[in-house]
CSV table of N, CA and C and ligand atoms in Angstrom, one decimal:
chain,number,residue,atom,x,y,z
A,1,MET,N,-1.0,6.6,17.6
A,1,MET,CA,-2.1,7.4,18.0
A,1,MET,C,-3.2,6.5,18.6
A,2,LEU,N,-3.8,7.0,19.7
A,2,LEU,CA,-4.9,6.2,20.3
A,2,LEU,C,-6.2,6.3,19.5
A,3,LEU,N,-6.9,5.2,19.4
A,3,LEU,CA,-8.2,5.3,18.7
A,3,LEU,C,-9.1,6.4,19.2
A,4,GLU,N,-9.1,6.6,20.5
A,4,GLU,CA,-10.0,7.7,21.1
A,4,GLU,C,-9.5,9.0,20.6
A,5,ASP,N,-8.2,9.2,20.4
A,5,ASP,CA,-7.7,10.5,19.9
A,5,ASP,C,-8.1,10.7,18.4
A,6,PHE,N,-8.0,9.6,17.7
A,6,PHE,CA,-8.4,9.6,16.3
A,6,PHE,C,-9.8,9.9,16.1
A,7,ASN,N,-10.7,9.3,17.0
A,7,ASN,CA,-12.1,9.6,17.0
A,7,ASN,C,-12.4,11.1,17.3
A,8,ALA,N,-11.6,11.7,18.2
A,8,ALA,CA,-11.9,13.0,18.7
A,8,ALA,C,-11.2,14.1,17.9
A,9,ALA,N,-10.3,13.7,17.0
A,9,ALA,CA,-9.5,14.7,16.3
A,9,ALA,C,-10.3,15.5,15.3
A,10,GLY,N,-9.9,16.8,15.0
A,10,GLY,CA,-10.5,17.5,13.9
A,10,GLY,C,-10.4,16.8,12.6
A,11,ARG,N,-11.2,17.2,11.6
A,11,ARG,CA,-11.1,16.5,10.3
A,11,ARG,C,-9.7,16.5,9.7
A,12,PRO,N,-9.1,17.7,9.7
A,12,PRO,CA,-7.7,17.8,9.0
A,12,PRO,C,-6.7,16.9,9.8
A,13,GLU,N,-6.8,16.9,11.1
A,13,GLU,CA,-5.8,16.1,11.9
A,13,GLU,C,-6.1,14.6,11.6
A,14,ALA,N,-7.3,14.2,11.6
A,14,ALA,CA,-7.7,12.8,11.4
A,14,ALA,C,-7.2,12.4,10.0
A,15,ALA,N,-7.5,13.2,9.0
A,15,ALA,CA,-7.1,12.9,7.6
A,15,ALA,C,-5.6,12.8,7.5
A,16,ALA,N,-4.8,13.7,8.2
A,16,ALA,CA,-3.4,13.7,8.2
A,16,ALA,C,-2.8,12.4,8.7
A,17,ALA,N,-3.5,11.8,9.8
A,17,ALA,CA,-3.1,10.6,10.4
A,17,ALA,C,-3.3,9.4,9.4
A,18,LEU,N,-4.3,9.5,8.5
A,18,LEU,CA,-4.6,8.4,7.6
A,18,LEU,C,-3.7,8.4,6.3
A,19,ARG,N,-3.3,9.7,5.9
A,19,ARG,CA,-2.7,9.8,4.6
A,19,ARG,C,-1.4,9.0,4.4
A,20,PRO,N,-0.5,8.8,5.4
A,20,PRO,CA,0.6,7.9,5.1
A,20,PRO,C,0.3,6.5,4.9
A,21,CYS,N,-1.0,6.1,5.2
A,21,CYS,CA,-1.4,4.7,5.0
A,21,CYS,C,-1.8,4.5,3.5
A,22,LEU,N,-2.5,5.5,3.0
A,22,LEU,CA,-3.0,5.4,1.6
A,22,LEU,C,-3.5,6.8,1.2
A,23,ASP,N,-2.8,7.4,0.2
A,23,ASP,CA,-3.2,8.8,-0.2
A,23,ASP,C,-4.2,8.8,-1.3
A,24,ILE,N,-5.4,8.4,-0.9
A,24,ILE,CA,-6.5,8.5,-1.9
A,24,ILE,C,-7.6,9.2,-1.1
A,25,GLY,N,-7.9,10.4,-1.6
A,25,GLY,CA,-8.8,11.3,-0.9
A,25,GLY,C,-10.2,10.7,-0.5
A,26,ARG,N,-10.8,10.0,-1.5
A,26,ARG,CA,-12.1,9.4,-1.2
A,26,ARG,C,-12.0,8.4,-0.1
A,27,TRP,N,-11.0,7.6,0.0
A,27,TRP,CA,-10.8,6.6,1.1
A,27,TRP,C,-10.6,7.3,2.4
A,28,ILE,N,-9.8,8.4,2.4
A,28,ILE,CA,-9.5,9.1,3.7
A,28,ILE,C,-10.8,9.7,4.2
A,29,GLU,N,-11.5,10.4,3.2
A,29,GLU,CA,-12.8,11.1,3.7
A,29,GLU,C,-13.8,10.2,4.2
A,30,GLU,N,-14.0,9.0,3.5
A,30,GLU,CA,-15.0,8.1,4.0
A,30,GLU,C,-14.7,7.6,5.4
A,31,LEU,N,-13.4,7.4,5.7
A,31,LEU,CA,-13.0,6.9,7.1
A,31,LEU,C,-13.2,8.0,8.1
A,32,VAL,N,-12.7,9.2,7.7
A,32,VAL,CA,-12.8,10.4,8.6
A,32,VAL,C,-14.3,10.6,9.0
A,33,ASP,N,-15.2,10.5,8.0
A,33,ASP,CA,-16.6,10.8,8.2
A,33,ASP,C,-17.3,9.6,8.8
A,34,SER,N,-16.7,8.5,8.9
A,34,SER,CA,-17.4,7.3,9.6
A,34,SER,C,-17.1,7.2,11.1
A,35,ARG,N,-16.2,8.2,11.6
A,35,ARG,CA,-16.0,8.2,13.0
A,35,ARG,C,-17.2,8.5,13.8
A,36,PRO,N,-17.3,8.1,15.1
A,36,PRO,CA,-16.3,7.4,15.8
A,36,PRO,C,-16.4,5.9,15.6
A,37,PHE,N,-15.3,5.3,15.7
A,37,PHE,CA,-15.2,3.8,15.6
A,37,PHE,C,-15.1,3.2,17.1
A,38,GLY,N,-15.9,2.1,17.3
A,38,GLY,CA,-16.0,1.6,18.6
A,38,GLY,C,-14.8,0.7,18.9
A,39,SER,N,-14.0,0.3,17.9
A,39,SER,CA,-12.9,-0.6,18.1
A,39,SER,C,-11.9,-0.4,17.0
A,40,THR,N,-10.6,-0.8,17.2
A,40,THR,CA,-9.7,-0.8,16.0
A,40,THR,C,-10.1,-1.8,15.0
A,41,GLY,N,-10.7,-2.9,15.4
A,41,GLY,CA,-11.2,-3.9,14.4
A,41,GLY,C,-12.3,-3.2,13.5
A,42,GLY,N,-13.1,-2.4,14.1
A,42,GLY,CA,-14.2,-1.7,13.3
A,42,GLY,C,-13.5,-0.8,12.3
A,43,LEU,N,-12.5,-0.1,12.7
A,43,LEU,CA,-11.8,0.9,11.8
A,43,LEU,C,-11.1,0.1,10.7
A,44,LEU,N,-10.5,-1.1,11.0
A,44,LEU,CA,-9.8,-1.8,10.0
A,44,LEU,C,-10.8,-2.4,9.0
A,45,ASP,N,-11.9,-2.9,9.5
A,45,ASP,CA,-13.0,-3.4,8.5
A,45,ASP,C,-13.4,-2.3,7.6
A,46,ALA,N,-13.6,-1.1,8.2
A,46,ALA,CA,-14.1,0.0,7.3
A,46,ALA,C,-13.0,0.4,6.3
A,47,ALA,N,-11.7,0.3,6.7
A,47,ALA,CA,-10.6,0.7,5.8
A,47,ALA,C,-10.5,-0.3,4.7
A,48,ARG,N,-10.9,-1.6,5.0
A,48,ARG,CA,-10.9,-2.6,3.9
A,48,ARG,C,-12.0,-2.4,2.9
A,49,ARG,N,-13.1,-1.7,3.3
A,49,ARG,CA,-14.3,-1.6,2.5
A,49,ARG,C,-14.3,-0.2,1.8
A,50,ALA,N,-13.7,0.8,2.3
A,50,ALA,CA,-13.9,2.2,1.9
A,50,ALA,C,-13.5,2.4,0.5
A,51,ALA,N,-14.4,3.2,-0.2
A,51,ALA,CA,-14.1,3.7,-1.6
A,51,ALA,C,-13.7,2.6,-2.6
A,52,GLU,N,-14.4,1.4,-2.4
A,52,GLU,CA,-14.1,0.3,-3.3
A,52,GLU,C,-15.1,0.3,-4.5
A,53,PRO,N,-14.6,0.1,-5.7
A,53,PRO,CA,-13.3,0.0,-6.2
A,53,PRO,C,-12.6,1.4,-6.4
A,54,PHE,N,-11.3,1.4,-6.4
A,54,PHE,CA,-10.6,2.7,-6.7
A,54,PHE,C,-10.6,2.8,-8.2
A,55,THR,N,-10.6,4.1,-8.7
A,55,THR,CA,-10.5,4.3,-10.1
A,55,THR,C,-9.0,4.2,-10.5
A,56,ALA,N,-8.8,4.1,-11.8
A,56,ALA,CA,-7.4,4.0,-12.4
A,56,ALA,C,-6.6,5.2,-12.0
A,57,ALA,N,-7.2,6.4,-12.0
A,57,ALA,CA,-6.5,7.6,-11.7
A,57,ALA,C,-6.1,7.6,-10.2
A,58,GLU,N,-7.0,7.1,-9.3
A,58,GLU,CA,-6.7,7.0,-7.9
A,58,GLU,C,-5.5,6.1,-7.6
A,59,VAL,N,-5.5,5.0,-8.3
A,59,VAL,CA,-4.5,4.0,-8.2
A,59,VAL,C,-3.1,4.6,-8.7
A,60,GLU,N,-3.2,5.2,-9.8
A,60,GLU,CA,-2.0,5.8,-10.3
A,60,GLU,C,-1.4,6.8,-9.4
A,61,ALA,N,-2.2,7.7,-8.8
A,61,ALA,CA,-1.7,8.7,-7.8
A,61,ALA,C,-1.2,8.0,-6.6
A,62,ALA,N,-1.8,7.0,-6.1
A,62,ALA,CA,-1.4,6.3,-4.9
A,62,ALA,C,-0.1,5.6,-5.1
A,63,LEU,N,0.1,5.1,-6.3
A,63,LEU,CA,1.3,4.3,-6.6
A,63,LEU,C,2.6,5.2,-6.6
A,64,ALA,N,2.4,6.5,-6.9
A,64,ALA,CA,3.5,7.4,-6.9
A,64,ALA,C,4.2,7.5,-5.5
A,65,HIS,N,3.5,7.1,-4.5
A,65,HIS,CA,4.0,7.1,-3.1
A,65,HIS,C,4.9,6.0,-2.8
A,66,HIS,N,4.9,4.9,-3.6
A,66,HIS,CA,5.6,3.7,-3.3
A,66,HIS,C,6.9,3.5,-4.1
A,67,PRO,N,8.0,3.4,-3.4
A,67,PRO,CA,9.3,3.1,-4.1
A,67,PRO,C,9.2,1.7,-4.7
A,68,ARG,N,10.0,1.4,-5.7
A,68,ARG,CA,10.1,0.1,-6.2
A,68,ARG,C,10.4,-0.9,-5.2
A,69,ILE,N,10.0,-2.2,-5.4
A,69,ILE,CA,10.4,-3.3,-4.5
A,69,ILE,C,11.9,-3.5,-4.7
A,70,GLY,N,12.6,-3.5,-3.6
A,70,GLY,CA,14.0,-3.7,-3.6
A,70,GLY,C,14.7,-2.3,-3.6
A,71,GLU,N,14.0,-1.2,-3.5
A,71,GLU,CA,14.6,0.1,-3.4
A,71,GLU,C,14.1,0.8,-2.1
A,72,ARG,N,15.1,1.4,-1.4
A,72,ARG,CA,14.8,1.9,-0.1
A,72,ARG,C,14.2,3.3,-0.3
A,73,ALA,N,13.0,3.5,0.5
A,73,ALA,CA,12.4,4.8,0.4
A,73,ALA,C,13.3,5.9,1.0
A,74,ALA,N,13.4,7.0,0.3
A,74,ALA,CA,14.3,8.1,0.8
A,74,ALA,C,13.6,8.9,1.9
A,75,GLY,N,14.4,9.4,2.8
A,75,GLY,CA,13.8,10.4,3.8
A,75,GLY,C,13.4,9.7,5.1
A,76,ASN,N,12.7,10.5,5.9
A,76,ASN,CA,12.4,10.1,7.3
A,76,ASN,C,11.0,10.4,7.6
A,77,SER,N,10.1,10.5,6.5
A,77,SER,CA,8.7,10.8,6.8
A,77,SER,C,8.1,9.5,7.3
A,78,THR,N,6.9,9.6,7.9
A,78,THR,CA,6.1,8.4,8.3
A,78,THR,C,6.0,7.4,7.2
A,79,GLU,N,5.7,8.0,6.0
A,79,GLU,CA,5.5,7.1,4.9
A,79,GLU,C,6.7,6.3,4.5
A,80,ALA,N,7.9,7.1,4.5
A,80,ALA,CA,9.2,6.4,4.1
A,80,ALA,C,9.5,5.4,5.2
A,81,ARG,N,9.3,5.7,6.4
A,81,ARG,CA,9.7,4.7,7.5
A,81,ARG,C,8.8,3.5,7.4
A,82,LEU,N,7.5,3.6,7.1
A,82,LEU,CA,6.7,2.5,6.9
A,82,LEU,C,7.1,1.6,5.8
A,83,SER,N,7.5,2.2,4.7
A,83,SER,CA,7.9,1.5,3.5
A,83,SER,C,9.2,0.7,3.8
A,84,GLN,N,10.1,1.4,4.5
A,84,GLN,CA,11.4,0.8,4.8
A,84,GLN,C,11.2,-0.4,5.7
A,85,SER,N,10.2,-0.3,6.7
A,85,SER,CA,10.0,-1.5,7.5
A,85,SER,C,9.3,-2.6,6.8
A,86,GLU,N,8.4,-2.3,5.8
A,86,GLU,CA,7.7,-3.3,5.0
A,86,GLU,C,8.8,-4.1,4.2
A,87,GLN,N,9.7,-3.3,3.6
A,87,GLN,CA,10.7,-3.9,2.7
A,87,GLN,C,11.9,-4.5,3.5
A,88,ALA,N,11.9,-4.4,4.8
A,88,ALA,CA,13.0,-4.9,5.6
A,88,ALA,C,13.1,-6.4,5.3
A,89,THR,N,12.0,-7.1,5.0
A,89,THR,CA,12.0,-8.6,4.8
A,89,THR,C,12.9,-8.9,3.6
A,90,LEU,N,13.1,-7.9,2.7
A,90,LEU,CA,14.0,-8.1,1.5
A,90,LEU,C,15.4,-8.2,2.0
A,91,GLY,N,15.7,-7.7,3.1
A,91,GLY,CA,17.1,-7.8,3.7
A,91,GLY,C,18.2,-7.4,2.8
A,92,VAL,N,19.3,-8.0,3.0
A,92,VAL,CA,20.5,-7.9,2.1
A,92,VAL,C,20.3,-8.9,1.0
A,93,PRO,N,20.0,-8.4,-0.2
A,93,PRO,CA,19.6,-9.4,-1.2
A,93,PRO,C,20.7,-10.2,-1.7
A,94,ASP,N,20.4,-11.5,-2.0
A,94,ASP,CA,21.2,-12.3,-2.8
A,94,ASP,C,21.4,-11.7,-4.1
A,95,PRO,N,22.6,-11.5,-4.7
A,95,PRO,CA,22.7,-10.7,-5.9
A,95,PRO,C,21.9,-11.2,-7.1
A,96,ALA,N,21.7,-12.5,-7.1
A,96,ALA,CA,20.9,-13.1,-8.2
A,96,ALA,C,19.5,-12.7,-8.1
A,97,VAL,N,18.9,-12.8,-6.9
A,97,VAL,CA,17.5,-12.4,-6.7
A,97,VAL,C,17.4,-10.9,-6.9
A,98,ALA,N,18.4,-10.1,-6.4
A,98,ALA,CA,18.3,-8.6,-6.6
A,98,ALA,C,18.3,-8.3,-8.1
A,99,ALA,N,19.1,-9.0,-8.9
A,99,ALA,CA,19.1,-8.8,-10.3
A,99,ALA,C,17.8,-9.2,-11.0
A,100,ALA,N,17.2,-10.3,-10.5
A,100,ALA,CA,16.0,-10.8,-11.1
A,100,ALA,C,14.8,-9.8,-10.7
A,101,LEU,N,14.9,-9.2,-9.5
A,101,LEU,CA,13.8,-8.3,-9.1
A,101,LEU,C,14.0,-7.0,-10.0
A,102,ALA,N,15.2,-6.5,-10.2
A,102,ALA,CA,15.4,-5.3,-10.9
A,102,ALA,C,14.9,-5.5,-12.4
A,103,GLU,N,15.2,-6.7,-12.9
A,103,GLU,CA,14.8,-7.0,-14.3
A,103,GLU,C,13.3,-7.1,-14.4
A,104,GLY,N,12.7,-7.8,-13.3
A,104,GLY,CA,11.2,-7.9,-13.3
A,104,GLY,C,10.5,-6.6,-13.2
A,105,ASN,N,11.1,-5.7,-12.3
A,105,ASN,CA,10.5,-4.4,-12.2
A,105,ASN,C,10.5,-3.6,-13.5
A,106,ARG,N,11.6,-3.8,-14.3
A,106,ARG,CA,11.8,-3.1,-15.6
A,106,ARG,C,10.8,-3.7,-16.6
A,107,SER,N,10.6,-5.0,-16.6
A,107,SER,CA,9.6,-5.6,-17.6
A,107,SER,C,8.2,-5.1,-17.2
A,108,TYR,N,7.9,-5.1,-15.9
A,108,TYR,CA,6.6,-4.7,-15.5
A,108,TYR,C,6.3,-3.3,-15.9
A,109,GLU,N,7.2,-2.4,-15.6
A,109,GLU,CA,7.0,-1.0,-15.9
A,109,GLU,C,6.9,-0.8,-17.4
A,110,GLU,N,7.6,-1.6,-18.2
A,110,GLU,CA,7.5,-1.4,-19.6
A,110,GLU,C,6.1,-1.9,-20.1
A,111,ARG,N,5.6,-3.0,-19.5
A,111,ARG,CA,4.3,-3.5,-19.9
A,111,ARG,C,3.1,-2.7,-19.4
A,112,PHE,N,3.2,-2.3,-18.1
A,112,PHE,CA,2.0,-1.6,-17.6
A,112,PHE,C,2.2,-0.1,-17.4
A,113,GLY,N,3.4,0.4,-17.6
A,113,GLY,CA,3.6,1.9,-17.4
A,113,GLY,C,3.5,2.4,-16.0
A,114,GLN,N,3.6,1.5,-15.0
A,114,GLN,CA,3.6,1.9,-13.6
A,114,GLN,C,4.4,0.9,-12.8
A,115,VAL,N,4.7,1.4,-11.6
A,115,VAL,CA,5.5,0.6,-10.6
A,115,VAL,C,4.8,-0.7,-10.2
A,116,PHE,N,5.5,-1.8,-10.2
A,116,PHE,CA,5.0,-3.0,-9.6
A,116,PHE,C,4.8,-2.9,-8.1
A,117,LEU,N,3.6,-3.1,-7.6
A,117,LEU,CA,3.3,-2.9,-6.2
A,117,LEU,C,2.8,-4.2,-5.6
A,118,ILE,N,3.3,-4.5,-4.5
A,118,ILE,CA,2.9,-5.7,-3.7
A,118,ILE,C,3.0,-5.4,-2.2
A,119,ARG,N,2.1,-6.0,-1.4
A,119,ARG,CA,2.2,-5.9,0.0
A,119,ARG,C,3.5,-6.7,0.4
A,120,ALA,N,4.6,-6.1,0.8
A,120,ALA,CA,5.8,-6.8,1.0
A,120,ALA,C,5.9,-7.4,2.4
A,121,ALA,N,5.3,-6.8,3.4
A,121,ALA,CA,5.4,-7.3,4.7
A,121,ALA,C,4.9,-8.7,4.8
A,122,GLY,N,5.6,-9.6,5.4
A,122,GLY,CA,5.2,-11.0,5.5
A,122,GLY,C,5.5,-11.9,4.3
A,123,ARG,N,6.1,-11.3,3.3
A,123,ARG,CA,6.4,-12.1,2.1
A,123,ARG,C,7.9,-12.2,1.9
A,124,SER,N,8.4,-13.3,1.5
A,124,SER,CA,9.9,-13.5,1.2
A,124,SER,C,10.2,-12.9,-0.2
A,125,ARG,N,11.5,-12.7,-0.4
A,125,ARG,CA,11.9,-12.2,-1.8
A,125,ARG,C,11.5,-13.2,-2.9
A,126,GLU,N,11.6,-14.5,-2.6
A,126,GLU,CA,11.2,-15.5,-3.6
A,126,GLU,C,9.7,-15.4,-3.9
A,127,GLU,N,8.9,-15.2,-2.9
A,127,GLU,CA,7.4,-15.1,-3.1
A,127,GLU,C,7.1,-13.8,-3.9
A,128,ILE,N,7.8,-12.7,-3.6
A,128,ILE,CA,7.6,-11.5,-4.4
A,128,ILE,C,8.0,-11.6,-5.8
A,129,LEU,N,9.1,-12.3,-6.0
A,129,LEU,CA,9.6,-12.5,-7.4
A,129,LEU,C,8.6,-13.4,-8.2
A,130,ALA,N,8.1,-14.4,-7.5
A,130,ALA,CA,7.2,-15.3,-8.2
A,130,ALA,C,5.9,-14.6,-8.5
A,131,ALA,N,5.4,-13.7,-7.6
A,131,ALA,CA,4.2,-12.9,-7.9
A,131,ALA,C,4.4,-12.0,-9.0
A,132,LEU,N,5.6,-11.4,-9.1
A,132,LEU,CA,6.0,-10.5,-10.2
A,132,LEU,C,5.9,-11.2,-11.5
A,133,ASN,N,6.4,-12.4,-11.6
A,133,ASN,CA,6.4,-13.1,-12.8
A,133,ASN,C,5.0,-13.5,-13.2
A,134,THR,N,4.2,-13.9,-12.2
A,134,THR,CA,2.8,-14.3,-12.5
A,134,THR,C,2.0,-13.1,-13.1
A,135,ARG,N,2.2,-12.0,-12.4
A,135,ARG,CA,1.4,-10.8,-12.7
A,135,ARG,C,1.8,-10.2,-14.1
A,136,LEU,N,3.0,-10.5,-14.5
A,136,LEU,CA,3.4,-10.0,-15.8
A,136,LEU,C,2.5,-10.5,-16.9
A,137,ALA,N,1.9,-11.6,-16.7
A,137,ALA,CA,1.0,-12.3,-17.7
A,137,ALA,C,-0.4,-11.7,-17.6
A,138,HIS,N,-0.7,-10.8,-16.6
A,138,HIS,CA,-2.1,-10.3,-16.5
A,138,HIS,C,-2.4,-9.3,-17.6
A,139,THR,N,-3.7,-9.0,-17.8
A,139,THR,CA,-4.1,-7.9,-18.6
A,139,THR,C,-4.1,-6.6,-17.7
A,140,PRO,N,-4.0,-5.4,-18.3
A,140,PRO,CA,-4.1,-4.2,-17.5
A,140,PRO,C,-5.3,-4.2,-16.6
A,141,GLU,N,-6.4,-4.7,-17.0
A,141,GLU,CA,-7.6,-4.7,-16.2
A,141,GLU,C,-7.5,-5.5,-15.0
A,142,GLU,N,-6.9,-6.7,-15.2
A,142,GLU,CA,-6.6,-7.6,-14.1
A,142,GLU,C,-5.7,-7.0,-13.1
A,143,GLU,N,-4.6,-6.3,-13.6
A,143,GLU,CA,-3.6,-5.7,-12.8
A,143,GLU,C,-4.3,-4.6,-11.9
A,144,LEU,N,-5.2,-3.8,-12.5
A,144,LEU,CA,-5.8,-2.7,-11.8
A,144,LEU,C,-6.5,-3.3,-10.5
A,145,ALA,N,-7.2,-4.4,-10.7
A,145,ALA,CA,-7.8,-5.0,-9.5
A,145,ALA,C,-6.8,-5.5,-8.5
A,146,VAL,N,-5.8,-6.1,-9.0
A,146,VAL,CA,-4.7,-6.7,-8.0
A,146,VAL,C,-4.1,-5.5,-7.3
A,147,ILE,N,-3.7,-4.4,-8.0
A,147,ILE,CA,-3.1,-3.3,-7.3
A,147,ILE,C,-4.0,-2.7,-6.3
A,148,GLY,N,-5.3,-2.5,-6.7
A,148,GLY,CA,-6.2,-2.0,-5.7
A,148,GLY,C,-6.2,-2.8,-4.4
A,149,GLN,N,-6.2,-4.1,-4.6
A,149,GLN,CA,-6.2,-5.0,-3.4
A,149,GLN,C,-4.9,-4.9,-2.6
A,150,GLN,N,-3.8,-4.7,-3.3
A,150,GLN,CA,-2.5,-4.6,-2.6
A,150,GLN,C,-2.4,-3.3,-1.9
A,151,LEU,N,-2.9,-2.2,-2.5
A,151,LEU,CA,-3.0,-0.9,-1.8
A,151,LEU,C,-3.8,-1.0,-0.5
A,152,ARG,N,-4.9,-1.7,-0.6
A,152,ARG,CA,-5.7,-1.9,0.6
A,152,ARG,C,-5.0,-2.7,1.7
A,153,GLU,N,-4.3,-3.7,1.3
A,153,GLU,CA,-3.6,-4.6,2.3
A,153,GLU,C,-2.5,-3.8,3.0
A,154,ILE,N,-1.8,-3.0,2.2
A,154,ILE,CA,-0.7,-2.2,2.7
A,154,ILE,C,-1.3,-1.2,3.7
A,155,ALA,N,-2.4,-0.5,3.3
A,155,ALA,CA,-3.1,0.5,4.1
A,155,ALA,C,-3.6,-0.1,5.4
A,156,VAL,N,-4.2,-1.2,5.4
A,156,VAL,CA,-4.7,-1.8,6.6
A,156,VAL,C,-3.6,-2.2,7.6
A,157,LEU,N,-2.5,-2.8,7.0
A,157,LEU,CA,-1.4,-3.1,7.9
A,157,LEU,C,-0.8,-1.8,8.5
A,158,ARG,N,-0.7,-0.8,7.7
A,158,ARG,CA,-0.1,0.5,8.2
A,158,ARG,C,-1.0,1.0,9.3
A,159,LEU,N,-2.3,1.0,9.1
A,159,LEU,CA,-3.3,1.5,10.1
A,159,LEU,C,-3.2,0.8,11.4
A,160,GLU,N,-3.0,-0.6,11.2
A,160,GLU,CA,-2.9,-1.4,12.4
A,160,GLU,C,-1.8,-1.0,13.3
A,161,GLY,N,-0.7,-0.6,12.6
A,161,GLY,CA,0.5,-0.2,13.3
A,161,GLY,C,0.4,1.2,13.9
A,162,LEU,N,-0.4,2.1,13.3
A,162,LEU,CA,-0.5,3.5,13.6
A,162,LEU,C,-1.5,3.8,14.6
A,163,ILE,N,-2.6,3.1,14.6
A,163,ILE,CA,-3.7,3.5,15.5
A,163,ILE,C,-4.0,2.3,16.5
A,164,ARG,N,-3.9,2.6,17.8
A,164,ARG,CA,-4.1,1.5,18.7
A,164,ARG,C,-5.2,1.8,19.7
A,165,ALA,N,-5.7,0.7,20.3
A,165,ALA,CA,-6.8,0.9,21.2
A,165,ALA,C,-6.4,1.6,22.5
B,1,2AL,C1,6.1,-1.4,-1.4
B,1,2AL,C2,6.4,-0.7,-0.2
B,1,2AL,O1,7.1,0.4,-0.2
B,1,2AL,N1,5.8,-1.3,0.8
B,1,2AL,C3,5.2,-2.4,0.3
B,1,2AL,O2,4.5,-3.2,1.0
B,1,2AL,N2,5.3,-2.4,-1.0
B,1,2AL,N3,6.5,-1.1,-2.7
B,1,2AL,C4,6.1,-1.8,-3.8
B,1,2AL,N4,6.6,-1.3,-4.9
B,1,2AL,O3,5.4,-2.8,-3.7
């Protein structure tokens, strides 16, 4: 979508364009209401700042949209295709790394009661596994902050791919 079309779109259409990036109503509304943006850079800066910090409930709802690391998103929606492309770096996993990721995901979910989330684009499997092990030692409060940051990074990268000058 062109930035000028995003700027000119009706509120529901503009919100629908943003939703696959990050499904947090307050974030979407803030960006929709901040139009028009003079540049994609301005839009991305606003996306990094909007609705910060997220509440625990917002994070929990947004997490429900993300498949586990190492699991392919089902379907052909914009959201699923974005996730598949982000996780493409995971490639055909080395069975030992795949098993370690599955075990790490399990431990993380047991400890925090939610899916382990990380901005996968640009990260190797080994980096993701190392981050998973480090984050297992966090407190729930520390994790809430990290997850908020990861949701923002994923959203900004998605926006960068979806809206162009
Ligand atoms: C994902 C995903 O689908 N894309 C990404 O960057 N991270 N999932 C996850 N559990 O971290």
